[in-house]
CSV table of C-alpha atoms in Angstrom, one decimal:
chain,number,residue,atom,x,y,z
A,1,UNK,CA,-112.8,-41.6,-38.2
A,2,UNK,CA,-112.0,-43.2,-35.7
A,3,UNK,CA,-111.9,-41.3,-32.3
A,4,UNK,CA,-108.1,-41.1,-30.2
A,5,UNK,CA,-107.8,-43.1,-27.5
A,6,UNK,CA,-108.1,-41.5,-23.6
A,7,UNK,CA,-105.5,-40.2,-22.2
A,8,UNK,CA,-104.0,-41.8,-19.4
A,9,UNK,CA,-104.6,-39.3,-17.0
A,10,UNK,CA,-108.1,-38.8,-17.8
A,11,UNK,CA,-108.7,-42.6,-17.3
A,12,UNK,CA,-106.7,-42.1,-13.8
A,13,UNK,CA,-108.9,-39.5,-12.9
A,14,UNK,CA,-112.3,-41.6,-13.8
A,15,UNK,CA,-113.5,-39.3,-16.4
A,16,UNK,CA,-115.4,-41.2,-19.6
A,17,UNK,CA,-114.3,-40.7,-22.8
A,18,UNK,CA,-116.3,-37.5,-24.2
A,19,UNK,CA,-116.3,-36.3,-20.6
A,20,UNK,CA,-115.0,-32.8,-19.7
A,21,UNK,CA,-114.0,-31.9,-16.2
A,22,UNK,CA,-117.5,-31.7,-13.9
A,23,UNK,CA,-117.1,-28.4,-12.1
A,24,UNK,CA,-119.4,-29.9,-9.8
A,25,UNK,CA,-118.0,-33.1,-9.1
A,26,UNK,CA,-114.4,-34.1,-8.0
A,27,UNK,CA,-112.8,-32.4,-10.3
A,28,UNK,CA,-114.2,-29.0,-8.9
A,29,UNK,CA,-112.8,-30.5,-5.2
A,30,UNK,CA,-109.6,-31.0,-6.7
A,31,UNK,CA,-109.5,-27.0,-8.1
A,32,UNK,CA,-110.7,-25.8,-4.8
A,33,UNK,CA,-107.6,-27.9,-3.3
A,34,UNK,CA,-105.3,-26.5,-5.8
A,35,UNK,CA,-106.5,-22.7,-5.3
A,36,UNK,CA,-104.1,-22.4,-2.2
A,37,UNK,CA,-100.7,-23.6,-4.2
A,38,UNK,CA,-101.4,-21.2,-6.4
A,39,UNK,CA,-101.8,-18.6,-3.8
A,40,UNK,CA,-98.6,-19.7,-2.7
A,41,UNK,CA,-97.3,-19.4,-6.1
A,42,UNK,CA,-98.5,-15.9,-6.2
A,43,UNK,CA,-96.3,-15.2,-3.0
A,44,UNK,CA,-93.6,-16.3,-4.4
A,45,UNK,CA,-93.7,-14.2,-7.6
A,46,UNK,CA,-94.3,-11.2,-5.7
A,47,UNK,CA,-91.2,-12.2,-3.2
A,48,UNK,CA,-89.0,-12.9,-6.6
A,49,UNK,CA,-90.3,-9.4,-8.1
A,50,UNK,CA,-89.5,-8.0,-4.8
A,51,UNK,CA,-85.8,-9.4,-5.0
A,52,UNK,CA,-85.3,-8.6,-8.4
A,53,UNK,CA,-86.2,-5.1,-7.6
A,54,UNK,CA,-83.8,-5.3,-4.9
A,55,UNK,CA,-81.0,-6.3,-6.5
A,56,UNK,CA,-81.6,-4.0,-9.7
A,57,UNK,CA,-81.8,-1.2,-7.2
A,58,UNK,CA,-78.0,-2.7,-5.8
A,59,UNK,CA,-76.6,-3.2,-9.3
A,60,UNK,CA,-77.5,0.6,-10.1
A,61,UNK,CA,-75.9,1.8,-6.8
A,62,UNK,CA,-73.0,-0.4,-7.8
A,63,UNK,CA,-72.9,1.4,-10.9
A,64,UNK,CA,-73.1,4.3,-10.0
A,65,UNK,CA,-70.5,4.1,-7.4
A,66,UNK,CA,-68.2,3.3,-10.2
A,67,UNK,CA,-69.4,5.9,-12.0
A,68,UNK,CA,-68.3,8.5,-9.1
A,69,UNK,CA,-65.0,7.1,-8.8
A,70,UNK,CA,-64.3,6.8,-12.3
A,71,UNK,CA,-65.1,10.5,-12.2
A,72,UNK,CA,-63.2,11.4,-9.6
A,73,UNK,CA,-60.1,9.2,-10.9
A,74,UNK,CA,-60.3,11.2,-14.0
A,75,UNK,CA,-60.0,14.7,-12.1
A,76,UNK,CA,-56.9,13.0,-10.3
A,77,UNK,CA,-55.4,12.8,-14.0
A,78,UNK,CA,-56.2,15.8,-15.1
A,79,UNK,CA,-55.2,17.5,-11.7
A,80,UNK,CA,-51.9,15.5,-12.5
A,81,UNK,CA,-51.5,16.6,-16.2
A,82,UNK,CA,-51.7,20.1,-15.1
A,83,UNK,CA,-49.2,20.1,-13.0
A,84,UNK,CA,-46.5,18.3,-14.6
A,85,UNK,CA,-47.2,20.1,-18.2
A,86,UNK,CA,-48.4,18.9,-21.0
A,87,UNK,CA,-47.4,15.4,-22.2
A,88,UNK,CA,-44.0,15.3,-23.8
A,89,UNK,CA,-43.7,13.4,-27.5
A,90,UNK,CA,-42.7,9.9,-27.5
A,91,UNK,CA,-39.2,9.4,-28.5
A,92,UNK,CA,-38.7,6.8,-31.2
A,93,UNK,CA,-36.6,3.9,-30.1
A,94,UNK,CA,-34.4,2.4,-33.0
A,95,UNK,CA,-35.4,-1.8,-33.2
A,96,UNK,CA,-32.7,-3.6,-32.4
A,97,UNK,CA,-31.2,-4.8,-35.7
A,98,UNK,CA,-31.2,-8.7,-36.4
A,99,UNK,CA,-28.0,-10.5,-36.3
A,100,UNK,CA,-26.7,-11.8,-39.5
A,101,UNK,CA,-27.4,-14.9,-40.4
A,102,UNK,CA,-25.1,-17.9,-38.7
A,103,UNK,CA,-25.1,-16.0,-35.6
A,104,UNK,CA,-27.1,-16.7,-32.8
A,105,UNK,CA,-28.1,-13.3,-30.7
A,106,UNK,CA,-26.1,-13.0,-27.5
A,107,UNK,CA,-27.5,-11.1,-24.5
A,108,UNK,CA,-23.6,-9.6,-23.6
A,109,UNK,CA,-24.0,-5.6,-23.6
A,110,UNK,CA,-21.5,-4.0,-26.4
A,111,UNK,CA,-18.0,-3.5,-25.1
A,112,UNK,CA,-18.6,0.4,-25.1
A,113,UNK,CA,-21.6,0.4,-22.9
A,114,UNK,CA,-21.0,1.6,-19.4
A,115,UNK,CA,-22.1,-1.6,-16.8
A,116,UNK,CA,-25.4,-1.9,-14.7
A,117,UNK,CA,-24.3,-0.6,-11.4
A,118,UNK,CA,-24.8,-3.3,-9.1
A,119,UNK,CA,-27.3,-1.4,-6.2
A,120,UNK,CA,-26.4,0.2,-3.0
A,121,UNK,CA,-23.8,-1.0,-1.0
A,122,UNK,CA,-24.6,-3.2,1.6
A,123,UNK,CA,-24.3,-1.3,5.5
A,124,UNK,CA,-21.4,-2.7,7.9
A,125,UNK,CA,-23.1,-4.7,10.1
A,126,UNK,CA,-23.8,-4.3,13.7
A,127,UNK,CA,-25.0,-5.6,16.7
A,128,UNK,CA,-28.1,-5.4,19.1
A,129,UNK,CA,-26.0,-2.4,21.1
A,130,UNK,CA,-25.1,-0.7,18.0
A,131,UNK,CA,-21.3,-1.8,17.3
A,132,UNK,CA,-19.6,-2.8,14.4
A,133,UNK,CA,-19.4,-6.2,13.6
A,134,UNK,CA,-15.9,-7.1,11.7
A,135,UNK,CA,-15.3,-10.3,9.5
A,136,UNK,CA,-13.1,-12.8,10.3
A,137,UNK,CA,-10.5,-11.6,7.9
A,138,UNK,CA,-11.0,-8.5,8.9
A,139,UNK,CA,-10.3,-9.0,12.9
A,140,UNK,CA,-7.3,-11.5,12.2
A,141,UNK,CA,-5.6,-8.1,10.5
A,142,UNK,CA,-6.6,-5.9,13.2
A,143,UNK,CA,-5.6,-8.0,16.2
A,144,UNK,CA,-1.9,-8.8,14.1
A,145,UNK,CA,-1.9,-4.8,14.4
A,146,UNK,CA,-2.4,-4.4,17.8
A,147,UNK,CA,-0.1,-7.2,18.5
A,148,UNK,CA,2.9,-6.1,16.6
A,149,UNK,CA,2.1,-2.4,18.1
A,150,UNK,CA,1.9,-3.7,21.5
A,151,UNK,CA,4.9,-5.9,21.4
A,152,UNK,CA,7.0,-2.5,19.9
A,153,UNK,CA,5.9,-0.6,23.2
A,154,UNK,CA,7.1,-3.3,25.2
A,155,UNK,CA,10.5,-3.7,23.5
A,156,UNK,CA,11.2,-0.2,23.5
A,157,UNK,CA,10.4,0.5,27.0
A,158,UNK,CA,12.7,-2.3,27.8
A,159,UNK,CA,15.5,-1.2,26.2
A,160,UNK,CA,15.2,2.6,27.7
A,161,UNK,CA,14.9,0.9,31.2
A,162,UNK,CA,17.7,-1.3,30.6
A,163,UNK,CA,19.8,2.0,29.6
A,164,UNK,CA,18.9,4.0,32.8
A,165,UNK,CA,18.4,1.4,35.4
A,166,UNK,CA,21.8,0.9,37.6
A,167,UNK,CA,23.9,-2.0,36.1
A,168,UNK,CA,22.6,-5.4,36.5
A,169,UNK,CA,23.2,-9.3,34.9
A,170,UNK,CA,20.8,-8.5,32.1
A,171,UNK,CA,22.1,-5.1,31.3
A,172,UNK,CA,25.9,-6.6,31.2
A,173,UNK,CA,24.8,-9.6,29.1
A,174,UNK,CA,23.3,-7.7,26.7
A,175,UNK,CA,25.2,-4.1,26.3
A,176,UNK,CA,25.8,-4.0,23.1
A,177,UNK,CA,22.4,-4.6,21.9
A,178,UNK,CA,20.7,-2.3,24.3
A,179,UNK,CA,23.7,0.5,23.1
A,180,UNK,CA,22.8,-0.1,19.4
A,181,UNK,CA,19.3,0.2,20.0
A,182,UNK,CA,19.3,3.4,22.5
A,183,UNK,CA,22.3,5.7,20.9
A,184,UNK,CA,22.3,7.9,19.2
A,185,UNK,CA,18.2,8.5,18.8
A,186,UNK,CA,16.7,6.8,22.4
A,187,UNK,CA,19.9,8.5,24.2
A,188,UNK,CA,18.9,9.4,27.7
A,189,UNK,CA,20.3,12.8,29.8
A,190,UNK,CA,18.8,12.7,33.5
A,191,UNK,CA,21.1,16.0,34.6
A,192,UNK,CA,17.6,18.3,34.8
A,193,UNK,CA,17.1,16.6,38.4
A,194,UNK,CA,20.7,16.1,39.3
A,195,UNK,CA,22.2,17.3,42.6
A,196,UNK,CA,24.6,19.0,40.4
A,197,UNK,CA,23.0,20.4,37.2
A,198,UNK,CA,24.5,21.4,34.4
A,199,UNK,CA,26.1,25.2,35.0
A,200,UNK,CA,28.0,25.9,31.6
A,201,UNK,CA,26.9,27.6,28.5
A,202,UNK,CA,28.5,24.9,26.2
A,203,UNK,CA,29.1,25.9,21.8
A,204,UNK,CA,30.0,23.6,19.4
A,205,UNK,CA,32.3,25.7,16.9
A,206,UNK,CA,33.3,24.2,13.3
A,207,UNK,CA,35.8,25.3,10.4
A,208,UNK,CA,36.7,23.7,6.7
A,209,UNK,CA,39.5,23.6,4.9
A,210,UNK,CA,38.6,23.3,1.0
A,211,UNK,CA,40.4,23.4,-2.4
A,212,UNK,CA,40.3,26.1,-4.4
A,213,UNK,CA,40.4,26.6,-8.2
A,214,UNK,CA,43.9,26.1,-9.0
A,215,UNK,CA,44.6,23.3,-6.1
A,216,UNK,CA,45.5,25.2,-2.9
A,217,UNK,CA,43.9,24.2,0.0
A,218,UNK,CA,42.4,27.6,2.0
A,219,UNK,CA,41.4,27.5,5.9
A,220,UNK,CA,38.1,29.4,6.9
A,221,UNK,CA,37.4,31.0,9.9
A,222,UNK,CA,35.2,29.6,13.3
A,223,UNK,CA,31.9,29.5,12.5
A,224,UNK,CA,29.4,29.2,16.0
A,225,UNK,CA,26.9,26.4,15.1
A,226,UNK,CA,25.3,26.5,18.5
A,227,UNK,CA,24.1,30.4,17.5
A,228,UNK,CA,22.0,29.2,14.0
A,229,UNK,CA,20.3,26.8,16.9
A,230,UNK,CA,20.0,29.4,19.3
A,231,UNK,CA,18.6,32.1,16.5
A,232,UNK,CA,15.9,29.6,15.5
A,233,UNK,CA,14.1,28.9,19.0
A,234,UNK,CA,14.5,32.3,20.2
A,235,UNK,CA,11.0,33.8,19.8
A,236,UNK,CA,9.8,31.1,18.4
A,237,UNK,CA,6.7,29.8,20.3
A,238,UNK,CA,7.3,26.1,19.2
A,239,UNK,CA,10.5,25.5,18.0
A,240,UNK,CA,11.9,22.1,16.7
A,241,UNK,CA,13.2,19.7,18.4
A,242,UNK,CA,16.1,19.7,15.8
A,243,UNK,CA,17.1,23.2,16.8
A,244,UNK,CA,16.7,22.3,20.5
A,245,UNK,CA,18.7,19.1,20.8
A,246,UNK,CA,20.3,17.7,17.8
A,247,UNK,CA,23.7,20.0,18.0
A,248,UNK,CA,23.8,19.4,21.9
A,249,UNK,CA,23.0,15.3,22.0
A,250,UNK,CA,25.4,14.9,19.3
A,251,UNK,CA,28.6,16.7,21.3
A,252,UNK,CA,27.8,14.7,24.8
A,253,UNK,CA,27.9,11.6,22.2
A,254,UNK,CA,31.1,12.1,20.9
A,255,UNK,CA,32.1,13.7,24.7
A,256,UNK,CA,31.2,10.3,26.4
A,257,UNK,CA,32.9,8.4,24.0
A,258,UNK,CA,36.2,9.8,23.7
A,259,UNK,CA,39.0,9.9,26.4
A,260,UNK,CA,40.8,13.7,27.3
A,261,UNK,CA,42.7,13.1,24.0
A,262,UNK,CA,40.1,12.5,21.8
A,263,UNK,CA,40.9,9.5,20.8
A,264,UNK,CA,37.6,7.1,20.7
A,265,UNK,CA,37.1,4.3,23.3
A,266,UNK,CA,35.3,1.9,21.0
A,267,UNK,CA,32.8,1.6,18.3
A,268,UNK,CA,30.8,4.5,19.7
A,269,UNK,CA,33.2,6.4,19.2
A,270,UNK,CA,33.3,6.2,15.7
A,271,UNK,CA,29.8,6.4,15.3
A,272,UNK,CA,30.0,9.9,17.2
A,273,UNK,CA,32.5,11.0,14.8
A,274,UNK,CA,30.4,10.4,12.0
A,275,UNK,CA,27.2,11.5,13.6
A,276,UNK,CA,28.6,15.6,14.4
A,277,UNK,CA,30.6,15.8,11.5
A,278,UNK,CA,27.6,15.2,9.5
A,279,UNK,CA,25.1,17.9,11.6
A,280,UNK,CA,28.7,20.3,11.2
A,281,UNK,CA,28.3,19.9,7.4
A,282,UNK,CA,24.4,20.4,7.1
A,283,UNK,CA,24.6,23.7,9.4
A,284,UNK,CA,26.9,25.0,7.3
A,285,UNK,CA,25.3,24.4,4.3
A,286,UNK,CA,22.1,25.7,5.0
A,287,UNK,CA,23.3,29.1,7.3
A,288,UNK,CA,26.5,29.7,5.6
A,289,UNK,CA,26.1,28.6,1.4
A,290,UNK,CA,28.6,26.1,1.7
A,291,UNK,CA,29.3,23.9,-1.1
A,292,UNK,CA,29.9,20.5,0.3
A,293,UNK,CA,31.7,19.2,-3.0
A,294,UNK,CA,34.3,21.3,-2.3
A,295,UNK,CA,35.2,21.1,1.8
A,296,UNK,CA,38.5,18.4,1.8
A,297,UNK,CA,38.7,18.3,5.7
A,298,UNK,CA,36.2,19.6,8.8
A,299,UNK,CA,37.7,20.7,12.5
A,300,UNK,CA,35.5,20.8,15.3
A,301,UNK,CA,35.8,22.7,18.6
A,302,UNK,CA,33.6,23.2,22.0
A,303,UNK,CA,33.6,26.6,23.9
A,304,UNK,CA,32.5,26.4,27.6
A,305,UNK,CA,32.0,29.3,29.7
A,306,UNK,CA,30.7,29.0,32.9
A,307,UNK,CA,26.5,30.5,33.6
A,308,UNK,CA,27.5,33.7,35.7
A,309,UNK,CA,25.7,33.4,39.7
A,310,UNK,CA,22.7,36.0,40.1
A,311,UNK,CA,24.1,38.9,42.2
A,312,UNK,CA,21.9,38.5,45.3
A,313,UNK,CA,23.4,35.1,45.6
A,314,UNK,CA,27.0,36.8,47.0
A,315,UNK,CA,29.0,34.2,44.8
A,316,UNK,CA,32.1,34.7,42.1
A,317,UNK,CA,32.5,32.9,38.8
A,318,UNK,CA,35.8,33.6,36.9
A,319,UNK,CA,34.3,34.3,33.6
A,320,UNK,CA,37.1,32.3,31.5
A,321,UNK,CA,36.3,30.6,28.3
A,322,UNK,CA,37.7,26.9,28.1
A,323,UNK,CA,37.9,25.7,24.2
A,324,UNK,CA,38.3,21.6,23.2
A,325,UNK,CA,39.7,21.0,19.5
A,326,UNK,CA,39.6,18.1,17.7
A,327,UNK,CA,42.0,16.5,15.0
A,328,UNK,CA,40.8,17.5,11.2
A,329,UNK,CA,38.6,15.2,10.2
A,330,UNK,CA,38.4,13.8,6.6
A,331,UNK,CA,35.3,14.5,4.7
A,332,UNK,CA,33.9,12.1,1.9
A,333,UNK,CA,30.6,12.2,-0.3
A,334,UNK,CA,29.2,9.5,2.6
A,335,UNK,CA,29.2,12.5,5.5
A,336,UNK,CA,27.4,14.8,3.2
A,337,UNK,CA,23.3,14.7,4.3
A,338,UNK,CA,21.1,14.4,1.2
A,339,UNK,CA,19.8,18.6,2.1
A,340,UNK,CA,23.2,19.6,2.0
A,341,UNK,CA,23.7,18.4,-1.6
């Protein structure tokens, strides 16, 4: 047989074929410089069974720490069931049936289900100080308010001073506009602060004529209007401006626009007529049971008697009763009020 050839690295290192390492040659040199690499390689073992160690020791206090809070996350749950009871059975949900076939599904909701609210409403907004902050829209509507509120103020105070200021160019030019505005609602009476004031007890007295059953016609009696007015403010705390001044206004109307013969002095005086014989009708409908349907004519009358002096003041009034009649007036379905029907 023949014998294998040398290796390489035995020819490198000199040795003869059949040689063996001489441990007392160079190859024992060469051991004795390799004995400190594999000190060295013993160092590191040592340093990589220390850090294997190490880490195993980490991984375990890893685990264990996972371990805790798994434990403690299962008392949470427990704590948790026990409070809220025990779990309550699922409820089975019916699957949504498949849509016959040639239809496509649609995601609309069925016409009897109640719509998905759409979330809390959104807050107004404000500013940095607090205040409200309006939309455009919103403050074009508010200002055309105020503007149409302020310019009725202003055209109403005009026409009241127009009324009551002395007679001037603008007040002549423009009389009859100012009169149809003012009377009889905006009418002015500036006799509380007269030099003279007003030292009569003035009544406004009414009486109907009506048709009776078989045709005749049949005259009542005088009733006092001014007493119904007198009966409801007396004792009464806060009583109506109705009661107080609607009677009254309505009489110095007609007064002021009538000469001594009662006969009217222009369109006002028309007006006036209309204006009492309507307040006549409604008194006596509501004090006195008056059926409107039947009353053919109304007659009006004032009764003035002068406000007696106290008796310290030394002066004499003749107490003397002056009375003012008026024609019969005709009355139609037009002067009856809608609350006297």
């Amino acid at each position: 047989m023949q014998r294998d050839p040398e290796p390489p690295e035995r020819r490198s290192r000199g040795e003869g074929p059949g040689e063996g390492p001489d441990t007392d040659g160079p190859t024992a040199a060469a051991a004795d410089e390799r004995q400190p690499a594999g000190a060295d390689g013993a160092d590191r073992a040592a340093t990589a069974d220390g850090a294997g160690t190490a880490d195993r020791a980490g991984t375990a206090d890893r685990a264990g720490t996972a371990a805790g809070a798994e434990a403690e996350s299962a008392d949470e749950r427990r704590g948790t069931a026990a409070a809220t009871g025990p779990p309550q059975p699922a409820v089975p949900t019916a699957e949504p049936s498949a849509p016959p076939s040639g239809e496509s599904p649609s995601n609309e909701p069925p016409s009897g289900a109640a719509p998905e609210p759409s979330g809390p409403p959104r807050p107004p907004r404000r500013d940095a100080r607090g205040n409200l902050v309006l939309s455009t829209s919103s403050s074009a509507v508010l200002i055309g308010v105020l503007s149409l509120l302020a310019a009725g103020v202003l055209v109403h105070l005009g026409m009241v001073f127009l009324h009551v200021a002395p007679p001037n160019t603008v007040s002549r030019q423009y009389e009859e506009a100012i009169d149809g505005y003012i009377y009889p609602e905006f009418e002015q009476n500036w006799k509380l602060f007269a030099p003279n004031p007003l030292q009569h007890n003035i009544a406004v007295h009414a009486r109907v004529e009506t048709r009776g059953p078989s045709g005749e016609r049949e005259r009542g009696d005088w009733v006092d209007l001014t007493a119904f007015d007198a009966e409801d403010i007396r004792g009464n705390l806060l009583p109506s401006h109705t009661a107080q001044n609607e009677l009254r206004r309505a009489w110095d109307f007609f007064t002021g626009s009538h000469d001594a013969q009662n006969e009217p002095t222009g369109p006002r005086g028309l007006l006036s007529e209309t204006y009492v014989k309507r307040i006549a009708m409604l008194r006596l409908a509501e004090h006195k049971g008056l059926d409107p349907s039947t009353v053919q004519r109304i007659q009006l009358r004032s009764a003035t008697t002068p406000v007696q002096p106290p008796p310290w003041s030394g002066e004499t009034v003749k107490d003397e009763t002056k009375y003012r009649t008026l024609h019969w007036l005709p009355v139609t379905g037009a002067d009856v009020p809608e609350a006297a029907r």
